[in-house]
PDB file of C-alpha atoms in Angstrom:
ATOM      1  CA  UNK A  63      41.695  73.372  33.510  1.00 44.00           C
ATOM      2  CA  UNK A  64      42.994  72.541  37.483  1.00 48.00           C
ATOM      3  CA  UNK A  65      42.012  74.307  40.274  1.00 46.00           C
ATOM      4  CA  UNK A  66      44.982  74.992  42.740  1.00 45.00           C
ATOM      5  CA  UNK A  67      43.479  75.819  46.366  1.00 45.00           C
ATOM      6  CA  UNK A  68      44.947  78.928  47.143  1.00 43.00           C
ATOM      7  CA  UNK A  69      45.467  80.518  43.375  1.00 54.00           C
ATOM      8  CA  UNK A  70      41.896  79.684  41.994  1.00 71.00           C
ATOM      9  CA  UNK A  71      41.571  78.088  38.458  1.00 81.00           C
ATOM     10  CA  UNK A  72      44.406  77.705  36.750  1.00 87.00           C
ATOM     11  CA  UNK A  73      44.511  77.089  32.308  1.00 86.00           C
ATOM     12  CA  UNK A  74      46.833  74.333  31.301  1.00 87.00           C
ATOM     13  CA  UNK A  75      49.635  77.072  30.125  1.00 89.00           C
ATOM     14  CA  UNK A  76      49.148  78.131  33.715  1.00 87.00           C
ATOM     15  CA  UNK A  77      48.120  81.117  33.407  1.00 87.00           C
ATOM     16  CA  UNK A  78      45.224  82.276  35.882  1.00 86.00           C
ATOM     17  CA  UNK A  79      42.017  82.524  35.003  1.00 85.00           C
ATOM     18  CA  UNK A  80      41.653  85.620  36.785  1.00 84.00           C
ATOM     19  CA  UNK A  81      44.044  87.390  35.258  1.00 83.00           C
ATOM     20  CA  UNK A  82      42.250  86.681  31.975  1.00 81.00           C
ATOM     21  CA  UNK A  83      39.072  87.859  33.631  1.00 80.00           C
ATOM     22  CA  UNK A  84      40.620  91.311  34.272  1.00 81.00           C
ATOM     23  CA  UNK A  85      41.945  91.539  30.669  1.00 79.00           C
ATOM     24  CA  UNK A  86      38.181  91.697  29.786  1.00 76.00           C
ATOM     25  CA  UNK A  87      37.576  95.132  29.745  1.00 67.00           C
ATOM     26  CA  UNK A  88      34.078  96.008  29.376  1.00 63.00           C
ATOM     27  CA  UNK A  89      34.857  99.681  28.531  1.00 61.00           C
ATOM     28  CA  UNK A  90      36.411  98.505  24.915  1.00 53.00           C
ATOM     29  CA  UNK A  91      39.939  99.072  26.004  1.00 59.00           C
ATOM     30  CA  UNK A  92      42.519  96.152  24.616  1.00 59.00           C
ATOM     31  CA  UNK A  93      44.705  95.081  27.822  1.00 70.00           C
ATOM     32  CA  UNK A  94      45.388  91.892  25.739  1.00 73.00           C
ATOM     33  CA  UNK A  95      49.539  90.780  25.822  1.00 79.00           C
ATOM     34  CA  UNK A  96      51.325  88.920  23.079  1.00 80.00           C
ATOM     35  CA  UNK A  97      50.119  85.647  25.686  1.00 82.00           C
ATOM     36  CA  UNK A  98      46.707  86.137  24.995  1.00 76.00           C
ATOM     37  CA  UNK A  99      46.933  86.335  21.916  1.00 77.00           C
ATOM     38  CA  UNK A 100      49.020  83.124  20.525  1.00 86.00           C
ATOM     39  CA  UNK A 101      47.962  81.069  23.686  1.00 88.00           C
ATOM     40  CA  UNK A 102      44.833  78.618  22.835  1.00 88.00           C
ATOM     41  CA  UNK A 103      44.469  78.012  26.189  1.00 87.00           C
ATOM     42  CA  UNK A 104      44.016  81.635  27.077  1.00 85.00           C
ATOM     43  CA  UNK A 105      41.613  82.269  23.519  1.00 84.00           C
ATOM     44  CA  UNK A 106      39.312  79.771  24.482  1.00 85.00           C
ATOM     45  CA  UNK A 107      38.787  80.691  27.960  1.00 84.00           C
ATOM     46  CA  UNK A 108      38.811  84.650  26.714  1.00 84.00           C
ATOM     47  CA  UNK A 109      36.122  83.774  24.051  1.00 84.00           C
ATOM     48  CA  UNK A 110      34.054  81.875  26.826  1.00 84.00           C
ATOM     49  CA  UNK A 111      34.126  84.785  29.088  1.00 84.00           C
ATOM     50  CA  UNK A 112      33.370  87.339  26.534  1.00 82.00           C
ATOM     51  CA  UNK A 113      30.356  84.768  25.976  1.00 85.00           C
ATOM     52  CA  UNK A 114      29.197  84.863  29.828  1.00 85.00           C
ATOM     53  CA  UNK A 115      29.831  88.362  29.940  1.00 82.00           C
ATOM     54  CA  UNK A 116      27.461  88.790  27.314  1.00 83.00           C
ATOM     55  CA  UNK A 117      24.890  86.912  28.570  1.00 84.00           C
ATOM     56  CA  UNK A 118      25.384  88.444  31.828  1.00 82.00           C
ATOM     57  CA  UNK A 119      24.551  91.836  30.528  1.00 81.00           C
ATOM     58  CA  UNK A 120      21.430  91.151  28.668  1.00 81.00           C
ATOM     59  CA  UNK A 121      19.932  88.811  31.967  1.00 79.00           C
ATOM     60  CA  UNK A 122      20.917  92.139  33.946  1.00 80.00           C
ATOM     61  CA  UNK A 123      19.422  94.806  31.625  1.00 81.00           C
ATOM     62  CA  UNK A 124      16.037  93.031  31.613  1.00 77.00           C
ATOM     63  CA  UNK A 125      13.248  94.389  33.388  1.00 77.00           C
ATOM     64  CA  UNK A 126      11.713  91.490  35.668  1.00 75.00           C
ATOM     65  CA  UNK A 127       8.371  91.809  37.148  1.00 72.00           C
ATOM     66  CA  UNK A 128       5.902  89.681  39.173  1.00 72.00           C
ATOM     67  CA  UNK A 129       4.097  86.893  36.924  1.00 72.00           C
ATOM     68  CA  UNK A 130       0.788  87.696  35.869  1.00 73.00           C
ATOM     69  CA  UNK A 131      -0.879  85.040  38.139  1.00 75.00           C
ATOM     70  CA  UNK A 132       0.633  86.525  41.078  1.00 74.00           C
ATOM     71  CA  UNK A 133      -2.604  88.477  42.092  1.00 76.00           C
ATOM     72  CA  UNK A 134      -4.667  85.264  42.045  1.00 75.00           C
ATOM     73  CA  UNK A 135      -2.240  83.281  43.879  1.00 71.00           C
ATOM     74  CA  UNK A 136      -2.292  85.593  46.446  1.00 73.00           C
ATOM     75  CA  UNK A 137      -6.297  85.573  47.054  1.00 73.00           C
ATOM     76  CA  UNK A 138      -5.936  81.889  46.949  1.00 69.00           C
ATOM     77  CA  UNK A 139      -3.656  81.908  49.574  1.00 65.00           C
ATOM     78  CA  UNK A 140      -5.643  84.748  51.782  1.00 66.00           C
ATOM     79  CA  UNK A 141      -8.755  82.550  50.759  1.00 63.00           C
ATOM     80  CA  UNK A 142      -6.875  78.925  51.958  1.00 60.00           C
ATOM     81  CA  UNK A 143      -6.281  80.709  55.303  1.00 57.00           C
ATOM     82  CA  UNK A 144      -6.890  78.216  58.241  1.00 53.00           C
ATOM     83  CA  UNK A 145     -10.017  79.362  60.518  1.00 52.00           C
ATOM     84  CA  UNK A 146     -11.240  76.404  61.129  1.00 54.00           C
ATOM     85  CA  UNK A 147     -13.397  77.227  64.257  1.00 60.00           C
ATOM     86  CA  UNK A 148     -16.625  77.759  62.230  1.00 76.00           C
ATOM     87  CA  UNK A 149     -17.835  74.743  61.831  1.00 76.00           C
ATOM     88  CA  UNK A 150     -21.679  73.908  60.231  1.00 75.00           C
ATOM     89  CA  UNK A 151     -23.298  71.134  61.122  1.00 74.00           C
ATOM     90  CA  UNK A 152     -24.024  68.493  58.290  1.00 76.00           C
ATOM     91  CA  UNK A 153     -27.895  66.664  57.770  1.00 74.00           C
ATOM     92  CA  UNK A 154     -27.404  63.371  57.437  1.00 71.00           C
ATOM     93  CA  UNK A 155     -29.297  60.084  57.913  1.00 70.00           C
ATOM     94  CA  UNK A 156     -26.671  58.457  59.661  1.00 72.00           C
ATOM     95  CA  UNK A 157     -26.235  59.105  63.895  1.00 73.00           C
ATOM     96  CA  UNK A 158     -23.608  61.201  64.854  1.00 71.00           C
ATOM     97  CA  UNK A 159     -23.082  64.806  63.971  1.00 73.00           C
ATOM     98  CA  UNK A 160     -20.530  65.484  60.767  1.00 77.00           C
ATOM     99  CA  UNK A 161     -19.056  69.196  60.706  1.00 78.00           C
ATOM    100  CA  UNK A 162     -17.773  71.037  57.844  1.00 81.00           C
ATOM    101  CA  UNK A 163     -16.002  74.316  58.196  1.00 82.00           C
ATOM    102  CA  UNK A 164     -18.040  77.554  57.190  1.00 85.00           C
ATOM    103  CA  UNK A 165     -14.388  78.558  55.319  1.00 84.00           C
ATOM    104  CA  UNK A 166     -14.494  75.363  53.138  1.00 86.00           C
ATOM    105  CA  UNK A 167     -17.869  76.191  52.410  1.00 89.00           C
ATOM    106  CA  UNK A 168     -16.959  79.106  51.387  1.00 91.00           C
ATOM    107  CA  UNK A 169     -14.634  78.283  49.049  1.00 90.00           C
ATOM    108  CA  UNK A 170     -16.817  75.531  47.193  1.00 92.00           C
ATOM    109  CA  UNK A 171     -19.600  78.500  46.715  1.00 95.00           C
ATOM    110  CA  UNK A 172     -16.656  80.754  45.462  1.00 94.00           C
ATOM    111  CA  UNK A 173     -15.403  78.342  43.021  1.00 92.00           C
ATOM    112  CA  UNK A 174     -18.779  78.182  41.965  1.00 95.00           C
ATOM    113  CA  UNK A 175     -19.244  81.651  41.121  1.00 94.00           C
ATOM    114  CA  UNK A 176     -16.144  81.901  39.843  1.00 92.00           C
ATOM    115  CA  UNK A 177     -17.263  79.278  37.324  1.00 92.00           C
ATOM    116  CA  UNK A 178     -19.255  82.071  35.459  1.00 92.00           C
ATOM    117  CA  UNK A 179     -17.727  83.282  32.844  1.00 90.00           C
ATOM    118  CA  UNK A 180     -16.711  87.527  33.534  1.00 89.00           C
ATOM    119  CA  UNK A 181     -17.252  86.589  36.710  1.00 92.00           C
ATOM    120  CA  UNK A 182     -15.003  86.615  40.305  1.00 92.00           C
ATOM    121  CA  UNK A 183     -16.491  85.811  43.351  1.00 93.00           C
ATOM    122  CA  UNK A 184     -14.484  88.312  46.204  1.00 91.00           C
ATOM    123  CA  UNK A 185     -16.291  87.576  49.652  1.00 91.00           C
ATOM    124  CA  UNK A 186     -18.500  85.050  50.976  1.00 93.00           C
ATOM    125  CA  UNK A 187     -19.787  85.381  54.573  1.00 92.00           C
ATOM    126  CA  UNK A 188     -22.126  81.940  55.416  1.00 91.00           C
ATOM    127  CA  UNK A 189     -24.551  82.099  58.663  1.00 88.00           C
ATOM    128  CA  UNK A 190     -25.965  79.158  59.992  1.00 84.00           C
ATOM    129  CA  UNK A 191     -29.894  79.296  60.432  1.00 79.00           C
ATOM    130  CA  UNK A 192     -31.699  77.242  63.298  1.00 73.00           C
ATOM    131  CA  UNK A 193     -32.444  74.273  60.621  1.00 72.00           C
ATOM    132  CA  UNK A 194     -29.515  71.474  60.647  1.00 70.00           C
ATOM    133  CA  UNK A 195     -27.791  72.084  57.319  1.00 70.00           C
ATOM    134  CA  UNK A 196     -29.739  75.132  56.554  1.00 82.00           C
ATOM    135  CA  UNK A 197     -27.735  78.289  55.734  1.00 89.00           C
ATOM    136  CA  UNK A 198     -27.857  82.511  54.340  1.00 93.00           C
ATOM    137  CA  UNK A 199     -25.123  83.493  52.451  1.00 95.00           C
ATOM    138  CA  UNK A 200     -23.917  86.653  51.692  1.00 96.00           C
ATOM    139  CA  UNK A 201     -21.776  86.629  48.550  1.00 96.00           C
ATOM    140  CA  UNK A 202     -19.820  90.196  46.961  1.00 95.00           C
ATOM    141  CA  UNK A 203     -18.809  89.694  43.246  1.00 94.00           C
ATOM    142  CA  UNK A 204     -16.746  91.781  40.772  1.00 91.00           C
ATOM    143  CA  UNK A 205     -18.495  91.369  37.209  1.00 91.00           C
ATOM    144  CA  UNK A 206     -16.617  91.962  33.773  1.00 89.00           C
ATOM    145  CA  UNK A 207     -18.384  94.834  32.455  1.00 83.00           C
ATOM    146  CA  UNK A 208     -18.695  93.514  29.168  1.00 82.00           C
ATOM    147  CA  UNK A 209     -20.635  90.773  30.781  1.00 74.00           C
ATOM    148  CA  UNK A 210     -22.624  92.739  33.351  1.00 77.00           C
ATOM    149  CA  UNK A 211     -26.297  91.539  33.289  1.00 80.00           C
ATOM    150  CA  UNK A 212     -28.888  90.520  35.412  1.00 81.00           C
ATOM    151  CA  UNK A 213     -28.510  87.127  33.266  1.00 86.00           C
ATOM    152  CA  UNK A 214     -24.881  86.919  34.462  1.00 88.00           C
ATOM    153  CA  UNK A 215     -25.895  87.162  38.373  1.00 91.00           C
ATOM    154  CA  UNK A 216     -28.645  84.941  38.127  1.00 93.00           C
ATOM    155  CA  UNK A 217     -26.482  82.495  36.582  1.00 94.00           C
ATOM    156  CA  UNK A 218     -23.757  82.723  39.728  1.00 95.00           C
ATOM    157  CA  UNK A 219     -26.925  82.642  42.004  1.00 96.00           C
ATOM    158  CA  UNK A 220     -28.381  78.890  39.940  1.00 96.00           C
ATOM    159  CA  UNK A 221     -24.864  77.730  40.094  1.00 96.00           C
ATOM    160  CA  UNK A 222     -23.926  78.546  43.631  1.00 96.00           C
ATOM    161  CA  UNK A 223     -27.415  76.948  45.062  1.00 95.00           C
ATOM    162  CA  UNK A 224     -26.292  73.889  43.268  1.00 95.00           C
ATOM    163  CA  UNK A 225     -22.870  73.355  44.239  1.00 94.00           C
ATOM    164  CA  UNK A 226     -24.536  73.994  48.037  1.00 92.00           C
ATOM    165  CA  UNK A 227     -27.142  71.404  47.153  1.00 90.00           C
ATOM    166  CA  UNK A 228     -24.417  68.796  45.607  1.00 91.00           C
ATOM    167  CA  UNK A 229     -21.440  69.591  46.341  1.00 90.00           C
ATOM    168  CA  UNK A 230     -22.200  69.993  50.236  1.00 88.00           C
ATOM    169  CA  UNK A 231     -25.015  68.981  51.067  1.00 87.00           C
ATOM    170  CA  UNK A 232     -26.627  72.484  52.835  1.00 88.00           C
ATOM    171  CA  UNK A 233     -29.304  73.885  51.455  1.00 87.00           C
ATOM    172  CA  UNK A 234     -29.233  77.848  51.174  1.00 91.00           C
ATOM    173  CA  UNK A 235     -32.549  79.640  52.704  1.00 92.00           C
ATOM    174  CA  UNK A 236     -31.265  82.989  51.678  1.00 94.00           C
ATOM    175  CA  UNK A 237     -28.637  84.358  48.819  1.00 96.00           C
ATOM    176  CA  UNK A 238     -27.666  87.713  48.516  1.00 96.00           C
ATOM    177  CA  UNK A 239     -25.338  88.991  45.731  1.00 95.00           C
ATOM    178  CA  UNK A 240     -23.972  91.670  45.468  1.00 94.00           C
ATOM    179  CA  UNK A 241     -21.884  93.226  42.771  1.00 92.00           C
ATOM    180  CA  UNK A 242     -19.542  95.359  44.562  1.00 91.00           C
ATOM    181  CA  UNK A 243     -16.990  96.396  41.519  1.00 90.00           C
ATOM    182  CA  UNK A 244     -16.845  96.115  37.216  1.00 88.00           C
ATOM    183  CA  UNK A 245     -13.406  95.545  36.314  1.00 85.00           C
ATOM    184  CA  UNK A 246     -12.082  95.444  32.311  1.00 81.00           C
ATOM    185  CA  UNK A 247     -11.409  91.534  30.849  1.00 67.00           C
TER     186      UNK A 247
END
């Protein structure tokens, strides 16, 4: 097959491709000549498009929707979002002050919760007490409700003061949970 600049593609018995194009009528009707059919040229490039046009069809017929992870990649996103003028106050042993962001916090005590099986950890709100490194936290949670027990919130609650403790290095004075919705897993 060429390609001529103004005409398009042209087959090797130089016949357009085009015009082979609009022989393929998708309503069934033959607009096939005596060309088409004795030409290999034209066959092959007729069977290709009949192939495409195929194809075509069934990637236009299907129903396309948004990827099941789409909802969590969205919170992740809304959760990444920069506010980065909360900052808490480290303890350390070492002089100078080191500052973590309440929001990154956050997001280490989520991840912690979320840890739980049957369990997704929706809002965290962190407020800094008058002790360096000291901090109440105020974390919603959406429970499966196959999994609903106070076993399964005291669980988030063990985890979540741990991943403060380790992960951090703040130590939580107060933790409230509260489970705010039951959803089906």
């Amino acid at each position: 097959m060429e390609m001529s600049d103004a005409q398009g593609y042209v087959l090797s018995c130089g016949r357009k491709m085009e015009t082979v194009w609009e022989r393929l009528d998708p309503d069934g009707t033959d607009l096939t000549d005596t060309h088409d059919l004795t030409c290999e040229h034209c066959s092959e490039a007729r069977q290709s498009l009949v192939i495409l046009q195929e194809v075509t069809g069934e990637l236009a017929s299907e129903e396309i929707g948004p990827p099941l992870t789409l909802t969590g990649r969205i919170m992740s996103a809304v959760r990444a979002e920069v506010r980065r003028h909360h900052m808490l106050a480290l303890p350390g042993a070492e002089p100078g002050a080191v500052q973590i962001s309440e929001q990154a916090v956050a997001a280490v005590l989520r991840c912690a919760a979320d840890s739980v099986d049957g369990v997704r950890a929706r809002h965290c709100r962190i407020s800094v007490t008058d002790r360096k490194g000291a901090v109440d936290v105020e974390m919603s949670l959406a429970v499966a409700y196959r999994r609903f027990s106070a076993d399964a919130v005291d669980e988030v609650r063990e985890r979540v003061r741990a991943a403060a403790a380790a992960r951090v290095g703040i130590v939580l004075v107060r933790l409230d949970l509260t489970v705010e919705d039951l959803y089906d897993a």
